[in-house]
Short mmCIF file of C-alpha atoms and ligand atoms in Angstrom, two decimals:
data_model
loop_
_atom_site.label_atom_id
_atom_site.label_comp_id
_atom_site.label_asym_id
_atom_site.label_seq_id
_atom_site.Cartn_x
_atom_site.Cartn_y
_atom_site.Cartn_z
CA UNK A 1 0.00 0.00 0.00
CA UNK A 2 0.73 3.53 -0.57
CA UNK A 3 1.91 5.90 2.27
CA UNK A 4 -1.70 7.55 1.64
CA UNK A 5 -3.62 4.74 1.52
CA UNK A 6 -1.74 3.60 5.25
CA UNK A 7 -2.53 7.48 6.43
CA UNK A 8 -5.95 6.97 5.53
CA UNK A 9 -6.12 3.93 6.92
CA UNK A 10 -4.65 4.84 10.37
CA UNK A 11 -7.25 7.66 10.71
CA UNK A 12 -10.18 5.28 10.21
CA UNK A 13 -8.88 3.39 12.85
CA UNK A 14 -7.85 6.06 14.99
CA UNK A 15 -10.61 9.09 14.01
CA UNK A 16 -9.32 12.68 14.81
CA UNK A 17 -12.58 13.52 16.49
CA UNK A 18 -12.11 10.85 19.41
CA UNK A 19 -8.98 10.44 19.58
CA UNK A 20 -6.33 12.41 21.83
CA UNK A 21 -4.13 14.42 19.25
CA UNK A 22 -0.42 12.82 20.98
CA UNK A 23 -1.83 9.44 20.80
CA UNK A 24 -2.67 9.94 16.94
CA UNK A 25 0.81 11.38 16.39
CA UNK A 26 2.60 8.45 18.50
CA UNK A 27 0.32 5.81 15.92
CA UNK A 28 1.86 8.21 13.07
CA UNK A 29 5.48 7.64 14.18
CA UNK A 30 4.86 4.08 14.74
CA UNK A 31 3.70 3.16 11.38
CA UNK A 32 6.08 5.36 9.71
CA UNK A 33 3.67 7.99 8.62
CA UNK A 34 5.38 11.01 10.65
CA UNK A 35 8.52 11.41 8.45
CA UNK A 36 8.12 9.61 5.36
CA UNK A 37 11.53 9.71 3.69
CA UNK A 38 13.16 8.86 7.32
CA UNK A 39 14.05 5.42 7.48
CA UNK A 40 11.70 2.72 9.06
CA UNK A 41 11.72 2.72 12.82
CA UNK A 42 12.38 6.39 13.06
CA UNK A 43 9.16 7.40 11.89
CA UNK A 44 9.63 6.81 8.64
CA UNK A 45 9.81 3.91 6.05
CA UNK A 46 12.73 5.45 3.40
CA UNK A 47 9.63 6.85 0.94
CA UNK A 48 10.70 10.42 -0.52
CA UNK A 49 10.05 14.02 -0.22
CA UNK A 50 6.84 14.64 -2.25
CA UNK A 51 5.19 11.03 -0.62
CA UNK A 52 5.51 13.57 2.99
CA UNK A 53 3.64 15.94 1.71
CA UNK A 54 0.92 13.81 0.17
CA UNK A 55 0.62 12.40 3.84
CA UNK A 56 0.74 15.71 5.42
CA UNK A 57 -2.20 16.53 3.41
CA UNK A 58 -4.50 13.70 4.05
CA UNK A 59 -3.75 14.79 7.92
CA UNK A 60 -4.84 18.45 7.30
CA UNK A 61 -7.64 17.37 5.33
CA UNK A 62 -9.06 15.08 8.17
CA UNK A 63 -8.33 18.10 10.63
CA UNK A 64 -5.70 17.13 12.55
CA UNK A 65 -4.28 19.23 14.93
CA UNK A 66 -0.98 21.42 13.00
CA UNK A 67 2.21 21.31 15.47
CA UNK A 68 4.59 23.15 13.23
CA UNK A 69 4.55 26.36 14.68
CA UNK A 70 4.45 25.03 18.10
CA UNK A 71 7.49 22.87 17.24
CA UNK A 72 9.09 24.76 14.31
CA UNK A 73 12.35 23.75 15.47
CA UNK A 74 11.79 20.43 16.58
CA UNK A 75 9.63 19.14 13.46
CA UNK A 76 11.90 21.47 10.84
CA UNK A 77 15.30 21.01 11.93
CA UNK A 78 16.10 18.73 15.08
CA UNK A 79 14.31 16.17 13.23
CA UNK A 80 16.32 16.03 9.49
CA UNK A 81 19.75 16.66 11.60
CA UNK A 82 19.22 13.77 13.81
CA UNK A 83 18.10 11.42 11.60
CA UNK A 84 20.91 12.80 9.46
CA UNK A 85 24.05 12.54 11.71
CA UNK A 86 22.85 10.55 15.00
CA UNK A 87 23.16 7.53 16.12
CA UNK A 88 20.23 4.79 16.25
CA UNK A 89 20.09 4.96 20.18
CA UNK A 90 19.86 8.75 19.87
CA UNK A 91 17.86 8.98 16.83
CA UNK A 92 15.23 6.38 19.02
CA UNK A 93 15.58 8.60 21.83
CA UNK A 94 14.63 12.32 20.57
CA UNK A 95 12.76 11.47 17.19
CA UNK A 96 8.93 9.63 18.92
CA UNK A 97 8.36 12.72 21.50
CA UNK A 98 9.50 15.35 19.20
CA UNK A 99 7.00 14.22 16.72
CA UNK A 100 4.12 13.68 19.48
CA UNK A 101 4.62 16.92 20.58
CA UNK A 102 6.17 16.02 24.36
CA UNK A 103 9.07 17.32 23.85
CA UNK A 104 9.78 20.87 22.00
CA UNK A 105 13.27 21.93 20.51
CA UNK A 106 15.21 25.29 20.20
CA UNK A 107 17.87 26.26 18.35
CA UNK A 108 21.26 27.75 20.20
CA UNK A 109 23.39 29.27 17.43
CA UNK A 110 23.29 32.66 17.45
CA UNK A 111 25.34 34.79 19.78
CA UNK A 112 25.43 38.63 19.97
CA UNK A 113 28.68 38.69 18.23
CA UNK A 114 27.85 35.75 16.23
CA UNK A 115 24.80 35.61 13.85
CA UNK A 116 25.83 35.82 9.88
CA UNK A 117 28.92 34.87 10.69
CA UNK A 118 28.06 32.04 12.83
CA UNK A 119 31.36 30.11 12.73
CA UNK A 120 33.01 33.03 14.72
CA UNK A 121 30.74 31.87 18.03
CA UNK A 122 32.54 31.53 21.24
CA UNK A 123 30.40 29.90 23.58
CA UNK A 124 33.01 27.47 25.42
CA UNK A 125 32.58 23.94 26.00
CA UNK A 126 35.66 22.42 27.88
CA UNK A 127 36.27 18.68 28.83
CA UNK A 128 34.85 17.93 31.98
CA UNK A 129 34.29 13.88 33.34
CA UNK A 130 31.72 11.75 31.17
CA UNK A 131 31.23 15.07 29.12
CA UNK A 132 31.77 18.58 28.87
CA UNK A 133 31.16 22.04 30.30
CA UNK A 134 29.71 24.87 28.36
CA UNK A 135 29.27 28.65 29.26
CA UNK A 136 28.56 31.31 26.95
CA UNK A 137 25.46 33.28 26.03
CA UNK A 138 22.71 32.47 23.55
CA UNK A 139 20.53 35.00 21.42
CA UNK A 140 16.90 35.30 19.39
CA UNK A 141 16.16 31.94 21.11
CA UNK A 142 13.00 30.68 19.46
CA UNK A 143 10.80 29.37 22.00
CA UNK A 144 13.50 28.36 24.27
CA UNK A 145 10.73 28.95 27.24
CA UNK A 146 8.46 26.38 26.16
CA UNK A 147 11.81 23.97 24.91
CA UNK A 148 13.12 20.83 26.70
CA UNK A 149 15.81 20.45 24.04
CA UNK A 150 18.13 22.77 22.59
CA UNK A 151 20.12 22.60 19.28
CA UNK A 152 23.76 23.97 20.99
CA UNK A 153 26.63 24.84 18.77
CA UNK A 154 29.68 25.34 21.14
CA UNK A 155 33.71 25.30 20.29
CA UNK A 156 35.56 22.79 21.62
CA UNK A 157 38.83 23.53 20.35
CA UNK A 158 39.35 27.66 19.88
CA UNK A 159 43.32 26.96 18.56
CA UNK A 160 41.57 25.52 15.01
CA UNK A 161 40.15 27.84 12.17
CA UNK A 162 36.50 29.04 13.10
CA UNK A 163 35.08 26.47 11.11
CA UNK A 164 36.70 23.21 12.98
CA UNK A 165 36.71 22.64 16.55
CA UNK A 166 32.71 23.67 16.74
CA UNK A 167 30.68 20.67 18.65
CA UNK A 168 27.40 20.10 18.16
CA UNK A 169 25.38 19.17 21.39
CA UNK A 170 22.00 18.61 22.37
CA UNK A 171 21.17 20.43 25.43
CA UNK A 172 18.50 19.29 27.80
CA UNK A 173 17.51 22.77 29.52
CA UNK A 174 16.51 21.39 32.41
CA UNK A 175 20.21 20.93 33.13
CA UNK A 176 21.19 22.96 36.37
CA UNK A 177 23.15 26.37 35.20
CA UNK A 178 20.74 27.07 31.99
CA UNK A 179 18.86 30.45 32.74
CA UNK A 180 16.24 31.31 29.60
CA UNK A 181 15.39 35.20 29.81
CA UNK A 182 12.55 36.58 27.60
CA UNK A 183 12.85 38.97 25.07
CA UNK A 184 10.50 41.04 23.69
CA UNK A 185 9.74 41.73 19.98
CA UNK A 186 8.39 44.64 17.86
CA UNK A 187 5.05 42.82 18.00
CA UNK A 188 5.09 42.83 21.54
CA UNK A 189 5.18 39.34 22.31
CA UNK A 190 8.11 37.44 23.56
CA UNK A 191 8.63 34.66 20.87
CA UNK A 192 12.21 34.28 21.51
CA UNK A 193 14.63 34.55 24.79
CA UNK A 194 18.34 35.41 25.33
CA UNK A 195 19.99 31.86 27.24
CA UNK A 196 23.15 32.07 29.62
CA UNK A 197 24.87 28.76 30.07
CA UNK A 198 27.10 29.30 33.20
CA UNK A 199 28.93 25.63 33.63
CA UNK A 200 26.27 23.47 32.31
CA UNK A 201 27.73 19.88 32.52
CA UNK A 202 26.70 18.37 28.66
CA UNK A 203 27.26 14.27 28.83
CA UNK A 204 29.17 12.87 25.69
CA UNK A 205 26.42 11.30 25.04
CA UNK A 206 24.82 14.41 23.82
CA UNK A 207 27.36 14.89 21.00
CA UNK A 208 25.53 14.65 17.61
CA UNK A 209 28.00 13.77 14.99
CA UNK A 210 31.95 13.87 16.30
CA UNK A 211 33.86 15.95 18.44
CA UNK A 212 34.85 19.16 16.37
CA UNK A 213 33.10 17.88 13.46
CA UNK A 214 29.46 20.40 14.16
CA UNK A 215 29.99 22.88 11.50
CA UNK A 216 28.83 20.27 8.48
CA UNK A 217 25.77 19.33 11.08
CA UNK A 218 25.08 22.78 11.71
CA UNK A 219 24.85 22.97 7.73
CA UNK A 220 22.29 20.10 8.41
CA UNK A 221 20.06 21.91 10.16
CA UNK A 222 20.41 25.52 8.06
CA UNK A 223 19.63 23.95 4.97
CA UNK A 224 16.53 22.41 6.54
CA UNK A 225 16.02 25.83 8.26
CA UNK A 226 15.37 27.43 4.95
CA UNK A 227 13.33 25.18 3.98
CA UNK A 228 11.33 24.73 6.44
CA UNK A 229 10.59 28.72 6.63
CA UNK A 230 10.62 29.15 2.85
CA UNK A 231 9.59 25.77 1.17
CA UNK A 232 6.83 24.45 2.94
CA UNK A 233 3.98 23.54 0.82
CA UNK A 234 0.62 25.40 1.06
CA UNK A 235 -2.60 25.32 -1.05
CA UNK A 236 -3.06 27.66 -3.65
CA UNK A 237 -4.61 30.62 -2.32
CA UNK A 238 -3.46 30.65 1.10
CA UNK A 239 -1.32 32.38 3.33
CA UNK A 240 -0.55 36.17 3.06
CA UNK A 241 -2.01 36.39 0.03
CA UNK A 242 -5.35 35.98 1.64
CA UNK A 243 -5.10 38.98 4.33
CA UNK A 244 -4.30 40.46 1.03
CA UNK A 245 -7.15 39.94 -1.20
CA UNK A 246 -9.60 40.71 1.89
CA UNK A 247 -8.00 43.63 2.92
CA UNK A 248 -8.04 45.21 -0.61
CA UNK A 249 -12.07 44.06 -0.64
CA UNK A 250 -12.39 46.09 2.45
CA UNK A 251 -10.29 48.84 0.86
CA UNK A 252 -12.36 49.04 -2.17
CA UNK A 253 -15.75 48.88 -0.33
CA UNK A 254 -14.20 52.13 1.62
CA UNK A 255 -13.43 53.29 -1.51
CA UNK A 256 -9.66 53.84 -0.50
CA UNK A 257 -8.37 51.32 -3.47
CA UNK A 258 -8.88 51.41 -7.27
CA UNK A 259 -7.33 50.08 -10.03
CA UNK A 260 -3.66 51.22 -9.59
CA UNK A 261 -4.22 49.10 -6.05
CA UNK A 262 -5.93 45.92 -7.97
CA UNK A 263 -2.72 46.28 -10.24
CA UNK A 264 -0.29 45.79 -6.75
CA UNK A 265 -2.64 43.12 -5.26
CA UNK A 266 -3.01 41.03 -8.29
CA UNK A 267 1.12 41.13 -8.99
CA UNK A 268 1.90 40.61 -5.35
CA UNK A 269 -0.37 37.84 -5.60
CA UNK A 270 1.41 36.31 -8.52
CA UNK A 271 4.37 36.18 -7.08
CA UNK A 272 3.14 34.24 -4.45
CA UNK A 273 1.35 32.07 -6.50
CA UNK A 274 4.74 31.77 -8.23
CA UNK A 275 6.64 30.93 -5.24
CA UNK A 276 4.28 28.32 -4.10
CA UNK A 277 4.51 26.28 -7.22
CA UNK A 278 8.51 26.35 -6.76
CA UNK A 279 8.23 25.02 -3.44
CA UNK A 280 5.70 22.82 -4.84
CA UNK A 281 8.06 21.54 -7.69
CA UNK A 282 11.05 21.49 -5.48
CA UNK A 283 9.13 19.10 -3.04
CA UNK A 284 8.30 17.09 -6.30
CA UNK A 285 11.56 16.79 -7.54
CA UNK A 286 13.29 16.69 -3.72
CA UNK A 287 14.71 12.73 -2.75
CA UNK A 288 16.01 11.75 0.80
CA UNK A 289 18.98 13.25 2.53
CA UNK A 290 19.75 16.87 2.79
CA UNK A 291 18.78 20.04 0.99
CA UNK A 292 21.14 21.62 -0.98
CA UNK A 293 21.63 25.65 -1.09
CA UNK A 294 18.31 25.88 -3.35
CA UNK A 295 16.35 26.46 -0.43
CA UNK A 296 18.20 29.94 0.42
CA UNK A 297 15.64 31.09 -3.05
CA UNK A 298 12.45 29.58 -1.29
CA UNK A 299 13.62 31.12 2.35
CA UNK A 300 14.17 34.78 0.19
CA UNK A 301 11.12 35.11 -1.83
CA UNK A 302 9.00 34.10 1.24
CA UNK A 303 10.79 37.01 3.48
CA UNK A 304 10.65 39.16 0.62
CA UNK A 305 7.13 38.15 -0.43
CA UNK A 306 5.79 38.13 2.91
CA UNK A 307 7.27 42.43 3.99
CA UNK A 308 5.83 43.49 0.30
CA UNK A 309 2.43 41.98 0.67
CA UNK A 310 1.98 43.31 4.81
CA UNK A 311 3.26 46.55 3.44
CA UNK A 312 0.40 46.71 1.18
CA UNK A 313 -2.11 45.83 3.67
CA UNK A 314 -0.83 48.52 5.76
CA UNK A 315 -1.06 51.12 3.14
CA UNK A 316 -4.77 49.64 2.05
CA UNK A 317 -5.63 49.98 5.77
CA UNK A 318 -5.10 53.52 5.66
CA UNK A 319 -5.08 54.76 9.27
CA UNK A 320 -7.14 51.98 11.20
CA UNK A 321 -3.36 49.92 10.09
CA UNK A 322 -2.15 52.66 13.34
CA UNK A 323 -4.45 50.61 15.96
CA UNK A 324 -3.04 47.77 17.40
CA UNK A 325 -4.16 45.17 19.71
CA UNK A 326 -1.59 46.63 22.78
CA UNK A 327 1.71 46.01 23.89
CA UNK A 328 1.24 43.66 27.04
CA UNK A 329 4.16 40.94 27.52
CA UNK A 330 2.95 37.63 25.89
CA UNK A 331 5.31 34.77 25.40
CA UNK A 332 3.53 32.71 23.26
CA UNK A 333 4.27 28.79 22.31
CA UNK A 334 4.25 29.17 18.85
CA UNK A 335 6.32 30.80 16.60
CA UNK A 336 4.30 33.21 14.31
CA UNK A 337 6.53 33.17 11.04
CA UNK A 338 4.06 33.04 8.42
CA UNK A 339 2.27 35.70 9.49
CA UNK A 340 -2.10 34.80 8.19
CA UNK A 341 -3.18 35.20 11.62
CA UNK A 342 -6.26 37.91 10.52
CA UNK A 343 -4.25 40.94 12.15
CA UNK A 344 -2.43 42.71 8.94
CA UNK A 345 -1.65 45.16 11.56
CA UNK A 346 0.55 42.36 13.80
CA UNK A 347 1.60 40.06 10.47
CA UNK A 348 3.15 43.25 9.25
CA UNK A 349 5.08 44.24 11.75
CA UNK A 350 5.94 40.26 12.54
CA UNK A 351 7.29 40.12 9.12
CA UNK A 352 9.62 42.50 9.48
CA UNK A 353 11.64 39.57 11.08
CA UNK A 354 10.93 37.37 8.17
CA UNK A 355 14.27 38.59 6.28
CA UNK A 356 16.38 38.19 9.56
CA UNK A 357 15.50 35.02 10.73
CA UNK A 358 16.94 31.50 9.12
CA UNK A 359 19.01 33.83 7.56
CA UNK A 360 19.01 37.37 6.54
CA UNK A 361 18.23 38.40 3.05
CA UNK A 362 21.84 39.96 2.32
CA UNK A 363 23.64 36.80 3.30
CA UNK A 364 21.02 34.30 1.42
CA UNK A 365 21.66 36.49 -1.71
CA UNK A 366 25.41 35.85 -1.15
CA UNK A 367 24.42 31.91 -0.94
CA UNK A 368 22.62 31.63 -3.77
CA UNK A 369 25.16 33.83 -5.91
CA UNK A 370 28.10 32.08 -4.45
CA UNK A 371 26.55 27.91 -4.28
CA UNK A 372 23.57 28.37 -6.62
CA UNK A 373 24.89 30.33 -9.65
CA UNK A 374 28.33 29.71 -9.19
CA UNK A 375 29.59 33.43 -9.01
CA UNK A 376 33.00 34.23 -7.16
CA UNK A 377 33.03 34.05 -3.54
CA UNK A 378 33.59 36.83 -1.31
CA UNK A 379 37.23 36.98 0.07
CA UNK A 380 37.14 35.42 3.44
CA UNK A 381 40.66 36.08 5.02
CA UNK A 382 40.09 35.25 8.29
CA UNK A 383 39.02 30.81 7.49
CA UNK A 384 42.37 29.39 7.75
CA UNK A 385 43.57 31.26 10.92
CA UNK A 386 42.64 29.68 14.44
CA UNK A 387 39.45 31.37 16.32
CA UNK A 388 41.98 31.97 19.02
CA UNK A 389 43.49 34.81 17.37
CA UNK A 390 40.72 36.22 15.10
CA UNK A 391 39.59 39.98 15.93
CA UNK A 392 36.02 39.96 17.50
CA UNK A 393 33.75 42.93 18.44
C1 LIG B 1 12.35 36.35 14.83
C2 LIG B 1 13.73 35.78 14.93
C3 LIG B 1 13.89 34.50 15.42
C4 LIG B 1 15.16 33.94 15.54
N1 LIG B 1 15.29 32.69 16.09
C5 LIG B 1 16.52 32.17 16.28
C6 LIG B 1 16.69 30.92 16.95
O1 LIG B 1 15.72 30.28 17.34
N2 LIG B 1 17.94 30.46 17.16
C7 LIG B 1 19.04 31.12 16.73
O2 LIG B 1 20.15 30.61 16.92
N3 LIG B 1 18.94 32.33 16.10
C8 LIG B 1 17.70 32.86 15.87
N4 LIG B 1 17.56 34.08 15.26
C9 LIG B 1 18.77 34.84 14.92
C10 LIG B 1 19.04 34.99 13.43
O3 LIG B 1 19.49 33.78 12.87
C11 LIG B 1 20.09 36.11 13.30
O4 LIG B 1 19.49 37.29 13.77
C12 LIG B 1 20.55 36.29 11.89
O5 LIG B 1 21.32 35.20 11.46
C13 LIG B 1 21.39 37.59 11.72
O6 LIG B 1 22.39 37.66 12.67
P1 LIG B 1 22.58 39.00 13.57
O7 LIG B 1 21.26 39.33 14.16
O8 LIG B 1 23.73 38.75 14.47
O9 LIG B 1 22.93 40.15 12.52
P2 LIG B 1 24.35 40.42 11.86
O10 LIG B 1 24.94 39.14 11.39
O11 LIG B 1 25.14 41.27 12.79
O12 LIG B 1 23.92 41.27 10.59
C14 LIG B 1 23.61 42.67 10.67
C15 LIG B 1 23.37 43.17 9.26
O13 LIG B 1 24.58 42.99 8.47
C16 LIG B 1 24.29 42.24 7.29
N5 LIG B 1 25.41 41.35 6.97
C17 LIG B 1 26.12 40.58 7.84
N6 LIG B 1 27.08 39.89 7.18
C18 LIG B 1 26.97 40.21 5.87
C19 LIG B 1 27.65 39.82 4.69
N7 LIG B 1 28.67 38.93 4.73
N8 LIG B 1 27.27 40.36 3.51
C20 LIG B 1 26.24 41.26 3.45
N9 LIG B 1 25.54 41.67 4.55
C21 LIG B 1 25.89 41.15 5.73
C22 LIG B 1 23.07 41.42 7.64
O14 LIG B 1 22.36 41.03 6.48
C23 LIG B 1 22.28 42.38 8.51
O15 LIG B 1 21.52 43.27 7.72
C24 LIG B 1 16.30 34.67 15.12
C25 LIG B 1 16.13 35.97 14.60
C26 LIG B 1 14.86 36.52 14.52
C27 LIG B 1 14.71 37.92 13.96
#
């Protein structure tokens, strides 16, 4: 049987309506349902890309409950990089309750002296008995207060070139010594934290991939970072492009919009139509293992996309786009990326972020130059010299 005809089967046996949304996602993992192209046993059963999202879809149809802003990390990047580059006992250990929903993932890369140039991070993890010891300070956290596991790139050996002696860990925050701090937003809200590590004993067993050997893995999960933000695969005629369409309705009703504004909508909306059926074609023509730079075009047009069309809406909203729901500290447990939640008001200023995050435009630009077309690489004088004596602000 087909992946689709075992998803449809599952959910006659086990019908959204009565039954408790982590027990449907643990039957999903078990029959290899909840990651497709994974291989069998860890949630998957080695089927490819576009056979994912065929499953995904007969889930959303039947109304099951959506955990990938609640787990963006988890579901969009822990996942791929363990299966990727752990071993079976960790892969069996992390994979079931991140997909159920137990157990929610951050991402610890970015420092405040290292976010573009992420190799240059100097968060310090030293040998220590059965494991190491890391101290440093985290930034832009993504729901690091709601997290039980964090994504942690530390260096392990500061006398090699940036790139080499980085370790990738993952971080159980419950560990004594982690301190999560909210920060707030231009929305408001507190989606992300800052995270101070101050001697927090890591076991070995918490190494994903080799000693020294993170930055590849940390490529891992950036590829799938893109992707996940830029690639994901929506029906036509959703998303931004649907605060659009109504807010130029409302516009034209209030007879603040004519044709010159019909001429914006209906091109903004192209482009989004145009983006989708990338993504759509990439997914098609996408086979197991990792993403390749490609996705740094998906991540772009959607930050790109996103600003142009919530810049619209503000300018269609006239001044009722000045109101806003209020400024009270919320830290909520999902992350609001791609914007659609009804308030063009909120999604606009949200996507502001949308060309930082994953990636900012400038330095996905350089990517896709550089690893897509094949252009000349910017010098880079400083990847041959050990961290230990690079210049950092
Ligand atoms: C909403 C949000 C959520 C985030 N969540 C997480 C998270 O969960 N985990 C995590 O680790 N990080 C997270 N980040 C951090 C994000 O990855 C970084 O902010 C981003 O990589 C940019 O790094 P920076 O902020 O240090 O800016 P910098 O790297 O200092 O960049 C500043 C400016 O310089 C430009 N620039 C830098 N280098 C170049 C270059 N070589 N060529 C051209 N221009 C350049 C940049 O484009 C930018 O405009 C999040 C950020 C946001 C906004």
């Amino acid at each position: 049987m087909t992946a689709v005809a075992d998803a449809r089967e599952l959910l006659a046996a086990h019908p959204v309506a009565t039954t408790p949304d982590r027990e449907l996602r643990a039957a999903r993992f078990d029959a290899g349902l909840a990651f497709v192209h994974f291989d069998a046993g860890f949630g998957g059963r080695g089927g490819s890309i576009s056979d994912q999202v065929d499953v995904e879809e007969v889930f959303t149809a039947a109304g099951a409950a959506d955990w990938s802003a609640r787990n963006v990390i988890g579901l969009g990047m822990a996942a791929p990089t363990i299966h990727a580059h752990g071993t079976d006992e960790q892969k069996r250990r992390y994979l079931r309750p991140l997909f159920t929903g137990e157990e929610i993932w951050c991402q610890l890369f970015s420092e405040p002296g290292a976010g573009s140039d992420l190799a240059g991070l100097a968060t310090r993890a030293g040998p220590a008995d059965g494991g190491w010891r890391v101290s440093g300070q985290k930034v832009w956290t993504t729901l690091a207060h709601v997290a039980r596991w964090g994504l942690l790139l530390a260096r392990t050996d500061p006398e090699q070139p940036k790139h080499r002696g980085i370790t990738y860990f993952l971080l159980d925050l419950t560990t004594s010594g982690v301190d999560v701090r909210p920060l707030r937003q231009l929305t408001g809200e507190a989606e992300f934290n800052e995270v101070y590590l101050d001697d927090v004993f890591v076991p070995d067993a918490a190494v994903l991939g080799t000693v020294g050997g993170g930055w590849p893995v940390a490529m891992t999960t950036l590829m799938n970072e893109r992707v996940s933000l830029g690639g994901r695969s929506v029906p036509r005629g959703s998303g931004p492009s649907v605060g659009l369409v109504e807010t130029f309705r409302e516009a034209l009703a209030a007879g603040r919009a004519g044709d010159a504004e019909l001429d914006r909508v209906m091109r903004l909306w192209i482009r989004a139509e145009a983006a989708r059926l990338t993504n759509q074609r990439a997914a098609e023509q996408a086979r197991r293992g990792t993403p390749g730079p490609e996705g740094s075009i998906a991540k772009l047009e959607m930050a790109e996309g996103n600003k142009a069309i919530y810049d619209l809406c503000v300018e269609l909203r006239g001044a009722d786009a000045l109101s806003y729901r209020g400024y009270a500290e919320v830290r909520p447990d999902a992350a609001a990326v791609h914007g659609g939640s009804g308030d063009v008001s909120y999604d606009y200023l949200r996507s502001l972020a949308n060309s930082i995050e994953g990636g900012t435009s400038e330095v996905l630009r350089t990517v896709i130059g550089e690893r897509v077309l094949g252009l000349p690489p910017e010098p880079r004088a400083d990847k041959d010299t050990p961290w230990s004596q690079l210049r950092r602000s």
